[in-house]
PDB file of C-alpha atoms in Angstrom:
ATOM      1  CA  UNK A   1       0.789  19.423  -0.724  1.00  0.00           C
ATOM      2  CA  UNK A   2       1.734  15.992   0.581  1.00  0.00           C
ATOM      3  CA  UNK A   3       1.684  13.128  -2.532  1.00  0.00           C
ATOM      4  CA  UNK A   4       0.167   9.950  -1.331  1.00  0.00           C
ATOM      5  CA  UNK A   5       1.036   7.534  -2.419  1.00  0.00           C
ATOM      6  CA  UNK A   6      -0.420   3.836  -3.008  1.00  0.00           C
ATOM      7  CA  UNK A   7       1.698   0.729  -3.315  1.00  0.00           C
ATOM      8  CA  UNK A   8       0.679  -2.568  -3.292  1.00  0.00           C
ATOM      9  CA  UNK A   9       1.399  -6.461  -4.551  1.00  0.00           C
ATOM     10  CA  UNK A  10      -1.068  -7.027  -7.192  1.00  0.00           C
ATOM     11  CA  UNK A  11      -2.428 -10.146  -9.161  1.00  0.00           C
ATOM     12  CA  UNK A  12      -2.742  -9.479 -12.935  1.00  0.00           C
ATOM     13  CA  UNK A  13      -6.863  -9.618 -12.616  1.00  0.00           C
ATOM     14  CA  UNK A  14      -6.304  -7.299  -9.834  1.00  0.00           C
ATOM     15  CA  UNK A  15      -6.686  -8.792  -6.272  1.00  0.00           C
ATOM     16  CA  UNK A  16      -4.574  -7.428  -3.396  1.00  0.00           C
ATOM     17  CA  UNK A  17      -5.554  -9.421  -0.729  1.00  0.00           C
ATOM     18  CA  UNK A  18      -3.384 -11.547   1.948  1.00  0.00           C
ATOM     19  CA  UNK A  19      -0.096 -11.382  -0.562  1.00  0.00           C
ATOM     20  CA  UNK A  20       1.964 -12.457   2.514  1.00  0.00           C
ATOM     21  CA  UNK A  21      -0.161 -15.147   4.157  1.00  0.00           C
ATOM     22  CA  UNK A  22      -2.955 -13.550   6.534  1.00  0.00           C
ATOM     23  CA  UNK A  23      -5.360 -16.060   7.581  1.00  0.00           C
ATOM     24  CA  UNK A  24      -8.881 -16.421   5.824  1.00  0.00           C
ATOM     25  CA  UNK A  25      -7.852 -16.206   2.230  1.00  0.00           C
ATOM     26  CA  UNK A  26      -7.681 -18.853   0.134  1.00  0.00           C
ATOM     27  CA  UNK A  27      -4.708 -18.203  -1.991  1.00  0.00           C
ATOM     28  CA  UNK A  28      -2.852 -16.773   1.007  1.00  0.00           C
ATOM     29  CA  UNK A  29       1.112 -16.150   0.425  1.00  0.00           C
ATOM     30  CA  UNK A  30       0.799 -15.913  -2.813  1.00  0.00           C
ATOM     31  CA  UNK A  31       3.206 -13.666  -3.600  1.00  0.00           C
ATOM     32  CA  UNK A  32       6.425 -15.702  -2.931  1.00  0.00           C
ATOM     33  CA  UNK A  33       5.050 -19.110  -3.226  1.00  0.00           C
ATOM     34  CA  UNK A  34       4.029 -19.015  -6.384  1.00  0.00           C
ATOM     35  CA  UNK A  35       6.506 -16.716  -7.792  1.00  0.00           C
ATOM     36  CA  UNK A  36      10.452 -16.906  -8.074  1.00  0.00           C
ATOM     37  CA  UNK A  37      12.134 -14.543  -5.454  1.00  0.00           C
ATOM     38  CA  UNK A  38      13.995 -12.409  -7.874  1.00  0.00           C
ATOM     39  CA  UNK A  39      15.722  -9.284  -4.749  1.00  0.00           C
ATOM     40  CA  UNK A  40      16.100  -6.918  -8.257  1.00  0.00           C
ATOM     41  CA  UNK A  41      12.320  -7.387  -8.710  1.00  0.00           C
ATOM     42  CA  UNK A  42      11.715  -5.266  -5.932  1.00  0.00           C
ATOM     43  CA  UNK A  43      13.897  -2.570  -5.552  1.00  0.00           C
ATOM     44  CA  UNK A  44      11.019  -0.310  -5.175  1.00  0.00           C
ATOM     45  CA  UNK A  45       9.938  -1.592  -2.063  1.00  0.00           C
ATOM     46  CA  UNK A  46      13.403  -0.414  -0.129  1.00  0.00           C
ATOM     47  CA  UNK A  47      13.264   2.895  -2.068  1.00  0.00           C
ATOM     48  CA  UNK A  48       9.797   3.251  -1.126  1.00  0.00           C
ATOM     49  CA  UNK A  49      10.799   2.891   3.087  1.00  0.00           C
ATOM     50  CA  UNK A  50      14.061   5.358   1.447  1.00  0.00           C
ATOM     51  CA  UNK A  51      11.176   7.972   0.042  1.00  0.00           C
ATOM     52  CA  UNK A  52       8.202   8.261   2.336  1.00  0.00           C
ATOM     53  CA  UNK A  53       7.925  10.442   5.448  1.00  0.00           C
ATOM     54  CA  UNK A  54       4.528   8.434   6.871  1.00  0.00           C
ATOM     55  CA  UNK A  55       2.750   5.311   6.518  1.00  0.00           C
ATOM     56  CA  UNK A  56      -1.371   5.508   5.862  1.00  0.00           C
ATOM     57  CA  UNK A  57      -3.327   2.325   6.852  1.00  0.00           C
ATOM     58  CA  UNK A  58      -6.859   1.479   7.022  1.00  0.00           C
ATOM     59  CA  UNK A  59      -7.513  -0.360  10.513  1.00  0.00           C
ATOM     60  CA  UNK A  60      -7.641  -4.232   9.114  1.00  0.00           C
ATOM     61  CA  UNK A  61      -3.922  -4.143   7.479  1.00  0.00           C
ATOM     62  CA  UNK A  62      -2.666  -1.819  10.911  1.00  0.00           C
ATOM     63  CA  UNK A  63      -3.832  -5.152  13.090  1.00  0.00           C
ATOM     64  CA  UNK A  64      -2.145  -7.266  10.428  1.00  0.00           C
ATOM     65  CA  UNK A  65       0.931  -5.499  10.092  1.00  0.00           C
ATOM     66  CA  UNK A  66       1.859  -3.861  13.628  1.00  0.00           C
ATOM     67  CA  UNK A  67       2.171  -7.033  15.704  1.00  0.00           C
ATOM     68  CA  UNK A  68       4.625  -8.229  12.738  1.00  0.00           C
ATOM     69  CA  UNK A  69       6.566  -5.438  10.617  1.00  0.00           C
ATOM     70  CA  UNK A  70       7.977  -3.331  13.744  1.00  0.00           C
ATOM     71  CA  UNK A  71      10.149  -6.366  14.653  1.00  0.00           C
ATOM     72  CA  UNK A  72      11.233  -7.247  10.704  1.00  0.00           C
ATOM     73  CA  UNK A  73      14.388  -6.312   9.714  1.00  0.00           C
ATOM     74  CA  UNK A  74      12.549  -5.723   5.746  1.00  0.00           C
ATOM     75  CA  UNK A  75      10.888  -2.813   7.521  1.00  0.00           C
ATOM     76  CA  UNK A  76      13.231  -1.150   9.336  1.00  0.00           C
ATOM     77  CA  UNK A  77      13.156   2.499   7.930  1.00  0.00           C
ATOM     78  CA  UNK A  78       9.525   2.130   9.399  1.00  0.00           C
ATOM     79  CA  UNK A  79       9.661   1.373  12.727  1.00  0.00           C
ATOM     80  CA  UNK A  80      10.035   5.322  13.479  1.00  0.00           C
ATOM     81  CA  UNK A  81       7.835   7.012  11.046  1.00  0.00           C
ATOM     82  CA  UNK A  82       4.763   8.342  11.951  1.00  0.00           C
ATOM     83  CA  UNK A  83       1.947   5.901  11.089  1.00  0.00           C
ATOM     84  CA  UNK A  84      -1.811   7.204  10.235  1.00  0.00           C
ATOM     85  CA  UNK A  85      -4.744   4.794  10.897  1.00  0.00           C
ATOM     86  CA  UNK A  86      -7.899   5.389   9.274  1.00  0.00           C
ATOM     87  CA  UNK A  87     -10.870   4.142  11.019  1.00  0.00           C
ATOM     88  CA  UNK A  88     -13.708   4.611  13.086  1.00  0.00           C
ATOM     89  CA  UNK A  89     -13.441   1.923  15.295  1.00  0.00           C
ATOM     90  CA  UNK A  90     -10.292   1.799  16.585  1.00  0.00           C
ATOM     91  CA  UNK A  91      -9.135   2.990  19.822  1.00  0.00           C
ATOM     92  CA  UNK A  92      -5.886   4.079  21.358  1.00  0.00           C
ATOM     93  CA  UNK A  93      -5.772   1.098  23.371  1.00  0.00           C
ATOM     94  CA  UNK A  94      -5.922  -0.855  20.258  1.00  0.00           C
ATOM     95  CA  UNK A  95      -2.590   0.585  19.142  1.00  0.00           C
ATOM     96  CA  UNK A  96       0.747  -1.201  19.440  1.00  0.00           C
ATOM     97  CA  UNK A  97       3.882   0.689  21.864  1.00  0.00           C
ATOM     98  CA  UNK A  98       6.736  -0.934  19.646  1.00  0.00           C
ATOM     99  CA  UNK A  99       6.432   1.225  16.324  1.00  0.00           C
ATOM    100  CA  UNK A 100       6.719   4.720  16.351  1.00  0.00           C
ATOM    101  CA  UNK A 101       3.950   7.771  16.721  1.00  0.00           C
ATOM    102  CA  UNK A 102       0.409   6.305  15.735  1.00  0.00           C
ATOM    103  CA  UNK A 103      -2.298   9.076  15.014  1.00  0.00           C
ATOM    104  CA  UNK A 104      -5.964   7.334  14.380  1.00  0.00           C
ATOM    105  CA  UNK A 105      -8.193   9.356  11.902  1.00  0.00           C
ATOM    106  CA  UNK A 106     -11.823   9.075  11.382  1.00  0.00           C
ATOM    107  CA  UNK A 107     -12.445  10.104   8.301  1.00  0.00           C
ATOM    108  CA  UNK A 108     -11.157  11.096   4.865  1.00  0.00           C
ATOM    109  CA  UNK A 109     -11.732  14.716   5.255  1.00  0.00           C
ATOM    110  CA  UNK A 110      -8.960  14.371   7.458  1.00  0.00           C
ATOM    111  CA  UNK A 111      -6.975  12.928   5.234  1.00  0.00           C
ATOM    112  CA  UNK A 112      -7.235  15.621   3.056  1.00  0.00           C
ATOM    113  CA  UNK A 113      -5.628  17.535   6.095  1.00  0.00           C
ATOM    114  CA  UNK A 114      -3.423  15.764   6.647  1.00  0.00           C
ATOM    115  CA  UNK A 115      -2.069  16.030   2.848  1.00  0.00           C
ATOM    116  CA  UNK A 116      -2.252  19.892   3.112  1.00  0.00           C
ATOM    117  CA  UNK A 117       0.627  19.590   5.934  1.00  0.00           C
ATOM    118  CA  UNK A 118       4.318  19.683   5.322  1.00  0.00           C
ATOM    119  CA  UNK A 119       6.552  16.996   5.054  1.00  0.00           C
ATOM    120  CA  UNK A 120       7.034  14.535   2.511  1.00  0.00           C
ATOM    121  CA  UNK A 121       5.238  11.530   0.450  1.00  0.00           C
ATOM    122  CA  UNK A 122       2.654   8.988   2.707  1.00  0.00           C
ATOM    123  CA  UNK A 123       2.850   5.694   1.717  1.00  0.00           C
ATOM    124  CA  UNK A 124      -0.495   2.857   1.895  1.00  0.00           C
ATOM    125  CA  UNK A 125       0.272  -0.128   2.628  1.00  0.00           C
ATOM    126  CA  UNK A 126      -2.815  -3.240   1.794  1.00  0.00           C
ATOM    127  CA  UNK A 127      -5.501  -1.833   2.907  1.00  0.00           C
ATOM    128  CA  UNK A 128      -7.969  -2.584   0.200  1.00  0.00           C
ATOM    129  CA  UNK A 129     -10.588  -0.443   1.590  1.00  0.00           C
ATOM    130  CA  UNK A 130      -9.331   2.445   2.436  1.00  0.00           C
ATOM    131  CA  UNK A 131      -7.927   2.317  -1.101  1.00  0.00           C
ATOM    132  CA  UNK A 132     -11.459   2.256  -2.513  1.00  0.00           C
ATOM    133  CA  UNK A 133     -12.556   5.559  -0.219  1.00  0.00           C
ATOM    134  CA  UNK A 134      -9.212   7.436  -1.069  1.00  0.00           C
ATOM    135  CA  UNK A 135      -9.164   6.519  -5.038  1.00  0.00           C
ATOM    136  CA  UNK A 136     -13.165   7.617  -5.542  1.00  0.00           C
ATOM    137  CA  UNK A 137     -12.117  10.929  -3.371  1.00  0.00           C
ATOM    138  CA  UNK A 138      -9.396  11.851  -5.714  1.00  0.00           C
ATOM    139  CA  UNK A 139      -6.812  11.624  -2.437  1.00  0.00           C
ATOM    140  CA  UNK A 140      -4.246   8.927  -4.513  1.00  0.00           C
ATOM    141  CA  UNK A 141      -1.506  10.719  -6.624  1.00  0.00           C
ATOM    142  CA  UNK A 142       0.786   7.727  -7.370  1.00  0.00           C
ATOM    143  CA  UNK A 143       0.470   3.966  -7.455  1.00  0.00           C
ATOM    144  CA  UNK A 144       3.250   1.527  -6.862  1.00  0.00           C
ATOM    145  CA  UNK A 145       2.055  -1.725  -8.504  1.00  0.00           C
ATOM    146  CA  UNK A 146       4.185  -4.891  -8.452  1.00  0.00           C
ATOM    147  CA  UNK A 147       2.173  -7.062 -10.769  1.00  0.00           C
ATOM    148  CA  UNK A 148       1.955 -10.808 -10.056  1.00  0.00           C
ATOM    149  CA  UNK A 149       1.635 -13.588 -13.139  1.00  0.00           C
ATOM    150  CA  UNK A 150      -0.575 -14.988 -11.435  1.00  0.00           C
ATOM    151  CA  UNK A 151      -4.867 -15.162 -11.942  1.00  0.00           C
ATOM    152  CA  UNK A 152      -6.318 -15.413  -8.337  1.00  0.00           C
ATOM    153  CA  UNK A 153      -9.919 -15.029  -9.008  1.00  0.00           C
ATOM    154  CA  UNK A 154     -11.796 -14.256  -5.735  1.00  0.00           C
ATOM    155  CA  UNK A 155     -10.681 -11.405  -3.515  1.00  0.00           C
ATOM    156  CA  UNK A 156     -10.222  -8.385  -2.201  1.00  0.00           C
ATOM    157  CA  UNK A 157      -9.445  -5.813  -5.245  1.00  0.00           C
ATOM    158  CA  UNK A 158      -7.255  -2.748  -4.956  1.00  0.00           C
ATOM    159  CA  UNK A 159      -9.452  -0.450  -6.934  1.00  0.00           C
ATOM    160  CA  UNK A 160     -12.796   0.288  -6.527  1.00  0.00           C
ATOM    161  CA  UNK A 161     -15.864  -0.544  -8.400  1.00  0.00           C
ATOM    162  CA  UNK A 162     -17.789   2.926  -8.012  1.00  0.00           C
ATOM    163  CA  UNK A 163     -19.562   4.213 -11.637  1.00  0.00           C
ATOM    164  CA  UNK A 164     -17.420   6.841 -12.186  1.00  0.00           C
ATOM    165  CA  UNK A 165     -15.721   9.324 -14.640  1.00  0.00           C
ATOM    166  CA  UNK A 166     -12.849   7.515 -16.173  1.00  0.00           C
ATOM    167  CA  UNK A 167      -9.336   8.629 -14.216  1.00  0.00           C
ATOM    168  CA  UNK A 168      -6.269   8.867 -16.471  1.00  0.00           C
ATOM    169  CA  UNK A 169      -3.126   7.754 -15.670  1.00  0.00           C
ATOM    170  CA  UNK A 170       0.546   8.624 -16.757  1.00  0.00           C
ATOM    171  CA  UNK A 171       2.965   5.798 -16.532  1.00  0.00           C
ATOM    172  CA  UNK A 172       6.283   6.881 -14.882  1.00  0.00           C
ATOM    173  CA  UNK A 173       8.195   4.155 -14.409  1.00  0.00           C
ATOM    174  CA  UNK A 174       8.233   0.291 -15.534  1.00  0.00           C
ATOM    175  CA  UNK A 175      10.153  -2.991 -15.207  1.00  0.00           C
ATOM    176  CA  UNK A 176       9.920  -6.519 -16.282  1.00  0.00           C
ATOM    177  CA  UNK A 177      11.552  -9.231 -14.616  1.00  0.00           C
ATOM    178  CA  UNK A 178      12.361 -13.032 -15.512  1.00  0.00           C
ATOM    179  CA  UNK A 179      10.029 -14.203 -13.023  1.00  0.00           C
ATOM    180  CA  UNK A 180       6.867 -12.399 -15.160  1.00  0.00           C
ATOM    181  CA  UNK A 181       6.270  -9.636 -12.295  1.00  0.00           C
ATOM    182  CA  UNK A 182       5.978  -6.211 -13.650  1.00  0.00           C
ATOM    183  CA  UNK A 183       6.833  -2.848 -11.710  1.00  0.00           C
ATOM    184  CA  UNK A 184       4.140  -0.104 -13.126  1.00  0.00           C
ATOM    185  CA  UNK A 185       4.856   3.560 -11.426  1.00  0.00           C
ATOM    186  CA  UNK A 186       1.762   5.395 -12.304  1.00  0.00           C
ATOM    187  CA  UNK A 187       0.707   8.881 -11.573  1.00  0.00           C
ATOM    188  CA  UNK A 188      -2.674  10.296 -11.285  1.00  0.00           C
ATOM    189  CA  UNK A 189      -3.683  13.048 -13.371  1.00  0.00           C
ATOM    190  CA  UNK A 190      -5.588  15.541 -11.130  1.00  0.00           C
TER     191      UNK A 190
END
């Protein structure tokens, strides 16, 4: 089986969304212009593009990121791995020429398939949402979290707010860096 895998720049109370500037958030960008570039402080991010054999995004981050990472030099071990687009909205037409094999999937059973397959770890990227749906389905096996000092109040939260049975965790890996950001590796106990 396939471990997915979820990474993600993360405030300390939690929100995920627009860390790199997307339009419509207040707080937007704040991941490097509020906090010290320190290249050390994430390592995990090239290792991560070093590791994975796919990339799994929910349709919003896809239209954010595709016009945008294929042509970024930060990005490059993606430009040829096989993206996976979960949505039910999205068309072919809707997908981008410039990055590599794009398969759209409509649901979370598939998924599911598509972790029974061979190959590698898939990687999610943003995609707050899909996050939600995947974590309450028991799909997530690992979480890359690069914690932000930083309290941003409003906004779009990586983990989901369903009344569930509590999900433990075993932490793998950590780091602390002089610019406050943390580097939690956690895996999920199935």
């Amino acid at each position: 089986m396939r471990t997915l895998i979820s990474t993600a720049f993360i405030s300390l109370d939690g929100v995920v969304e627009a860390p790199g500037g997307e339009a419509g958030y207040r707080n937007a960008g704040w991941t490097f212009k509020d906090v010290e570039f320190l290249p050390e402080a994430f390592e995990i991010k090239g290792r991560e593009q070093q590791e994975a054999t796919a990339i799994l995004l929910g349709r919003v981050s896809y239209e954010a990121f595709s016009p945008v990472w294929p042509d970024m030099a930060e990005f490059a071990e993606y430009r040829t791995m096989p993206k996976y687009v979960v949505s039910t909205t999205l068309t072919e037409d809707g997908l981008v020429s410039n990055w590599g094999d794009t398969t759209i999937l409509r649901s979370l059973d598939e998924v599911a398939a598509l972790k029974e397959t061979e190959g590698g770890p898939i990687i999610v990227h943003g995609s707050a949402s899909l996050n939600h749906g995947l974590s309450d389905a028991g799909l997530i096996d690992r979480y890359h979290l690069l914690v932000f000092p930083l309290l941003l109040g409003a906004g779009k939260r990586l983990f989901s707010t369903t009344d569930k049975d509590t999900q433990k965790l075993t932490l793998v890996e950590h780091g602390v860096y002089a610019n406050g950001l943390q580097k939690n590796v956690f895996d999920v106990v199935h």
